[in-house]
Amino acid sequence: MARMLVAAALGMVWGVGLSGPVTVGAVAPAPDSSRLWRALVAEARALHLPTRFLEEIPEQFVAFEFEDLHAFAAEYHPVEHRMVLDRSLSLNGAGRTLRPLRKMTHKELETLYHELFHAYLDFVEHESAPSKAHASFLAFAHEQQRCRYQQVLITPVLQKKGLKEERFLSEVESWEVLNETWALFIGWAVWTQLEVEAKGTRKHRASGRTGNVSAWIARLDQAEQDAVLTGYYEPEDPGEKAMARKRFLAPEFRLSAPELSTLMRDVLGNSSDMIRQAEQVLERSRPFQRVSGVCAEPAAH
């Protein structure tokens, strides 16, 4: 409840951008959000995209809007459970309903799934009667927030990975950076699944799983070497925010193996064998963990 009140006071917004110009414009008429949600889940299932976590969110939980956005191509407002999508993601650009998923680019689907995960974590955090699985997932998230994302290193100049500064993040900042790190991975995982399947066979596809696990794992290995799965946050301090809209974490604070396995199992519904291979990739590239930013005793999950 405390976090919800803090978020409400600050008007927290999580957003992710797409390539191409985005301008300010009028708000489109409100779509039928429940019907849009049902259609979204049904089409994602038909396209063998991950739906496990989507099916756990009540169809009336998320309120959809379409706008000509300025800074991002999509935004999620957790206080109002409101998802704002750029009008380019709507059918015929009319802003009334979502464009069919099969007609979206891989990057657009990455963006959409990034925001859908924000909605999922928002739902789990504010669920009035959480299931045992949801309570465990949320407890794990708060533990990671405390031990990984409150004392961090950032890269003040994104192009200079070796230049780092220490930051002690507030409750709001640390929760946001966890949200963005995890949402970034969910979007990346879906994008990678689509890219792999576009280059290989589709006949063995199954919901929530890639058609070519070895190719997906190889891309994860490259992403790990490049520290791609590293989150960001918007600083609360107005002075710092005036200098940089986003602060990106240093490579040491990229997604950890326990976080990866939890997201693959509980959100994406991947197979145990695929999760095991993914864990091995991260553990192999990080044989010696530094003390700061590592949870000494991962929460039982």
XYZ file of C-alpha atoms in Angstrom:
301
model
C 0.000 0.000 0.000
C 2.873 2.376 0.819
C 4.352 1.878 -2.618
C 0.986 2.470 -4.239
C 0.592 5.757 -2.363
C 4.086 6.877 -3.295
C 3.425 6.002 -6.924
C 0.162 7.900 -6.821
C 1.843 10.966 -5.384
C 4.487 10.968 -8.079
C 2.247 9.977 -10.973
C 4.585 7.148 -11.907
C 4.715 6.250 -15.612
C 6.619 3.436 -17.250
C 7.225 3.870 -20.956
C 9.184 2.339 -23.790
C 9.984 3.835 -27.166
C 9.904 2.676 -30.750
C 12.045 3.919 -33.603
C 10.625 6.722 -35.706
C 9.129 10.123 -34.933
C 6.391 10.373 -32.319
C 4.456 13.621 -31.958
C 1.913 15.140 -29.616
C -1.732 14.829 -30.609
C -5.292 14.361 -29.517
C -6.554 11.483 -27.415
C -8.582 8.931 -29.378
C -12.014 7.763 -28.190
C -11.667 5.187 -25.420
C -11.660 1.624 -26.776
C -13.623 -1.247 -25.271
C -10.752 -2.411 -23.064
C -12.256 -5.738 -21.980
C -12.985 -6.765 -25.555
C -9.547 -5.565 -26.665
C -7.932 -7.646 -23.913
C -9.864 -10.791 -24.871
C -8.906 -10.351 -28.519
C -5.269 -9.701 -27.616
C -4.956 -12.869 -25.537
C -6.788 -14.986 -28.126
C -4.594 -13.785 -30.968
C -1.388 -14.162 -28.947
C -2.402 -17.737 -28.184
C -3.128 -18.426 -31.864
C 0.283 -17.038 -32.833
C 1.974 -19.168 -30.136
C 3.208 -16.101 -28.283
C 3.502 -16.272 -24.476
C 0.088 -15.995 -22.826
C 0.592 -17.617 -19.433
C 0.883 -14.340 -17.539
C -1.713 -12.577 -19.700
C -4.340 -15.165 -18.851
C -3.868 -14.425 -15.140
C -4.855 -10.756 -15.516
C -8.609 -10.044 -15.395
C -9.831 -8.677 -18.706
C -11.221 -5.549 -17.017
C -8.003 -4.732 -15.108
C -6.181 -2.740 -17.806
C -7.730 0.370 -19.357
C -6.403 0.957 -22.884
C -6.004 4.316 -24.581
C -4.449 5.419 -27.868
C -2.711 8.766 -28.305
C -0.185 10.452 -30.549
C 2.544 10.166 -27.939
C 5.470 12.519 -27.531
C 8.272 10.735 -25.665
C 7.396 7.040 -25.936
C 5.485 4.700 -28.252
C 3.812 3.107 -25.237
C 3.310 3.998 -21.577
C 1.922 2.177 -18.576
C 0.428 4.123 -15.653
C 0.240 1.749 -12.660
C -1.791 4.055 -10.437
C -4.757 3.993 -12.859
C -3.896 0.559 -14.373
C -3.870 2.411 -17.679
C -1.960 1.473 -20.822
C -1.457 4.226 -23.378
C -0.311 3.100 -26.813
C 0.756 5.220 -29.733
C -1.946 5.514 -32.375
C 0.379 3.747 -34.840
C -0.280 0.517 -32.903
C -4.028 0.789 -33.502
C -6.010 -0.620 -36.411
C -5.746 1.750 -39.368
C -4.318 4.355 -36.995
C -7.852 5.138 -35.823
C -7.129 4.684 -32.115
C -10.152 2.475 -31.456
C -8.638 -0.993 -31.132
C -5.295 -2.747 -31.355
C -3.794 -3.557 -34.744
C -3.771 -7.349 -35.292
C -0.650 -8.849 -33.723
C 0.154 -10.736 -36.921
C 0.552 -7.382 -38.683
C 2.935 -5.927 -36.107
C 6.689 -5.922 -36.544
C 8.853 -7.875 -34.139
C 9.985 -4.625 -32.495
C 6.381 -3.506 -32.037
C 5.542 -6.802 -30.353
C 8.613 -6.422 -28.159
C 7.320 -3.017 -27.081
C 3.817 -4.340 -26.475
C 5.018 -7.259 -24.336
C 7.280 -4.915 -22.381
C 4.224 -2.896 -21.376
C 2.074 -5.981 -20.816
C 4.565 -7.172 -18.226
C 4.260 -3.840 -16.418
C 0.520 -4.512 -16.268
C 1.126 -8.013 -14.894
C 3.427 -6.878 -12.089
C 1.005 -4.067 -11.301
C -1.823 -6.615 -11.026
C 0.188 -8.971 -8.819
C 1.295 -6.118 -6.554
C -2.236 -4.824 -5.960
C -4.184 -8.098 -6.061
C -6.593 -8.168 -3.113
C -6.473 -11.943 -2.611
C -3.263 -13.189 -4.251
C -2.709 -16.849 -4.955
C 0.216 -18.618 -3.326
C 2.143 -18.405 -6.606
C 1.526 -14.674 -6.961
C 2.455 -14.003 -3.324
C 5.695 -15.926 -3.812
C 6.473 -14.058 -7.049
C 5.878 -10.680 -5.398
C 7.980 -11.630 -2.362
C 10.813 -12.577 -4.711
C 10.462 -9.239 -6.530
C 10.651 -7.233 -3.310
C 13.667 -9.232 -2.143
C 15.462 -8.508 -5.427
C 14.491 -4.845 -5.140
C 16.089 -4.680 -1.695
C 19.309 -6.582 -2.315
C 20.004 -5.810 -5.985
C 18.469 -2.478 -6.903
C 18.836 -0.085 -3.970
C 22.611 0.352 -4.031
C 23.741 0.294 -7.642
C 26.247 1.568 -10.140
C 25.075 3.527 -13.167
C 26.725 4.494 -16.447
C 26.227 8.284 -16.541
C 27.443 8.359 -20.153
C 25.760 5.483 -21.982
C 28.472 5.286 -24.647
C 31.188 4.870 -21.978
C 30.438 1.601 -20.177
C 33.629 1.836 -18.144
C 32.606 5.126 -16.541
C 30.473 4.383 -13.463
C 28.933 6.223 -10.544
C 27.387 4.866 -7.357
C 23.742 5.582 -6.572
C 21.533 4.841 -3.560
C 18.067 4.518 -5.034
C 14.815 5.410 -3.304
C 11.943 2.943 -2.911
C 10.297 4.368 -6.022
C 13.481 4.336 -8.106
C 14.515 0.810 -7.076
C 11.039 -0.575 -7.794
C 11.011 1.160 -11.168
C 14.430 -0.148 -12.169
C 13.372 -3.695 -11.243
C 10.201 -3.222 -13.307
C 12.156 -1.977 -16.301
C 14.858 -4.645 -16.062
C 12.284 -7.415 -15.946
C 10.020 -5.882 -18.606
C 13.034 -5.370 -20.847
C 13.804 -9.091 -20.617
C 10.197 -10.124 -21.361
C 10.129 -7.920 -24.444
C 13.555 -9.161 -25.523
C 12.528 -12.806 -25.032
C 9.459 -12.383 -27.266
C 11.408 -10.450 -29.902
C 14.098 -13.150 -29.899
C 11.501 -15.905 -30.211
C 10.040 -14.176 -33.274
C 13.450 -13.519 -34.825
C 14.541 -17.118 -34.326
C 11.324 -18.500 -35.767
C 11.534 -16.188 -38.763
C 14.909 -17.707 -39.598
C 14.072 -21.327 -38.816
C 11.289 -23.866 -38.767
C 7.877 -23.104 -37.266
C 6.408 -26.589 -37.310
C 7.473 -27.422 -33.745
C 6.232 -24.205 -32.172
C 4.328 -24.420 -28.897
C 2.789 -21.670 -26.793
C 5.388 -19.850 -24.705
C 8.310 -21.765 -26.223
C 10.676 -21.062 -29.067
C 10.788 -23.274 -32.130
C 14.569 -23.426 -31.963
C 15.826 -23.456 -28.386
C 19.500 -23.644 -29.294
C 19.258 -20.508 -31.456
C 17.390 -18.676 -28.677
C 20.041 -19.701 -26.145
C 22.802 -18.564 -28.515
C 21.185 -15.127 -28.739
C 20.901 -15.028 -24.954
C 24.615 -15.783 -24.733
C 25.369 -12.846 -27.022
C 23.000 -10.565 -25.099
C 24.780 -11.558 -21.878
C 28.193 -10.746 -23.359
C 26.892 -7.367 -24.544
C 25.100 -6.678 -21.214
C 21.922 -5.957 -23.177
C 19.551 -7.006 -20.386
C 20.316 -4.002 -18.199
C 17.555 -1.819 -16.808
C 17.059 1.892 -16.243
C 15.032 4.325 -14.167
C 13.973 7.964 -14.126
C 15.713 9.832 -11.281
C 13.444 11.471 -8.716
C 15.809 14.384 -8.140
C 14.687 17.223 -10.466
C 18.240 18.430 -10.979
C 19.493 15.028 -12.061
C 16.398 14.415 -14.174
C 17.047 17.695 -16.000
C 20.427 16.308 -17.050
C 19.222 12.811 -17.985
C 15.664 11.534 -18.461
C 16.856 7.985 -17.859
C 19.702 6.524 -15.852
C 21.025 3.173 -17.051
C 22.548 0.632 -14.699
C 26.132 -0.503 -15.096
C 26.690 -3.917 -16.745
C 27.274 -5.581 -13.351
C 23.622 -4.988 -12.534
C 22.162 -6.687 -15.594
C 19.525 -9.384 -15.127
C 20.711 -12.135 -12.762
C 20.305 -15.893 -13.161
C 17.683 -16.210 -10.367
C 15.641 -13.397 -11.920
C 15.943 -14.947 -15.371
C 14.769 -18.382 -14.233
C 11.847 -16.918 -12.258
C 10.635 -14.870 -15.222
C 11.035 -17.745 -17.675
C 9.156 -20.146 -15.399
C 6.453 -18.005 -13.818
C 5.790 -15.447 -16.547
C 6.747 -16.977 -19.899
C 6.054 -20.598 -18.977
C 9.213 -21.969 -20.606
C 10.244 -25.588 -20.250
C 12.514 -26.668 -17.409
C 15.202 -27.758 -19.889
C 15.218 -24.376 -21.621
C 15.406 -22.593 -18.261
C 18.313 -24.804 -17.195
C 20.236 -23.961 -20.383
C 19.540 -20.239 -19.936
C 20.742 -20.326 -16.317
C 23.949 -22.011 -17.446
C 24.620 -19.187 -19.909
C 24.429 -16.527 -17.196
C 26.283 -18.547 -14.583
C 29.054 -19.437 -17.030
C 29.709 -15.788 -17.911
C 29.739 -14.666 -14.258
C 31.949 -17.146 -12.376
C 32.882 -14.592 -9.710
C 30.030 -12.464 -8.416
C 30.807 -9.187 -6.690
C 29.273 -8.696 -3.240
C 27.397 -5.447 -3.948
C 24.271 -5.964 -6.020
C 24.057 -9.711 -5.471
C 21.474 -11.336 -3.225
C 23.440 -13.447 -0.774
C 20.591 -15.884 -0.184
C 18.061 -15.999 -3.041
C 14.509 -16.191 -1.734
C 12.984 -19.677 -1.824
C 10.711 -19.855 -4.829
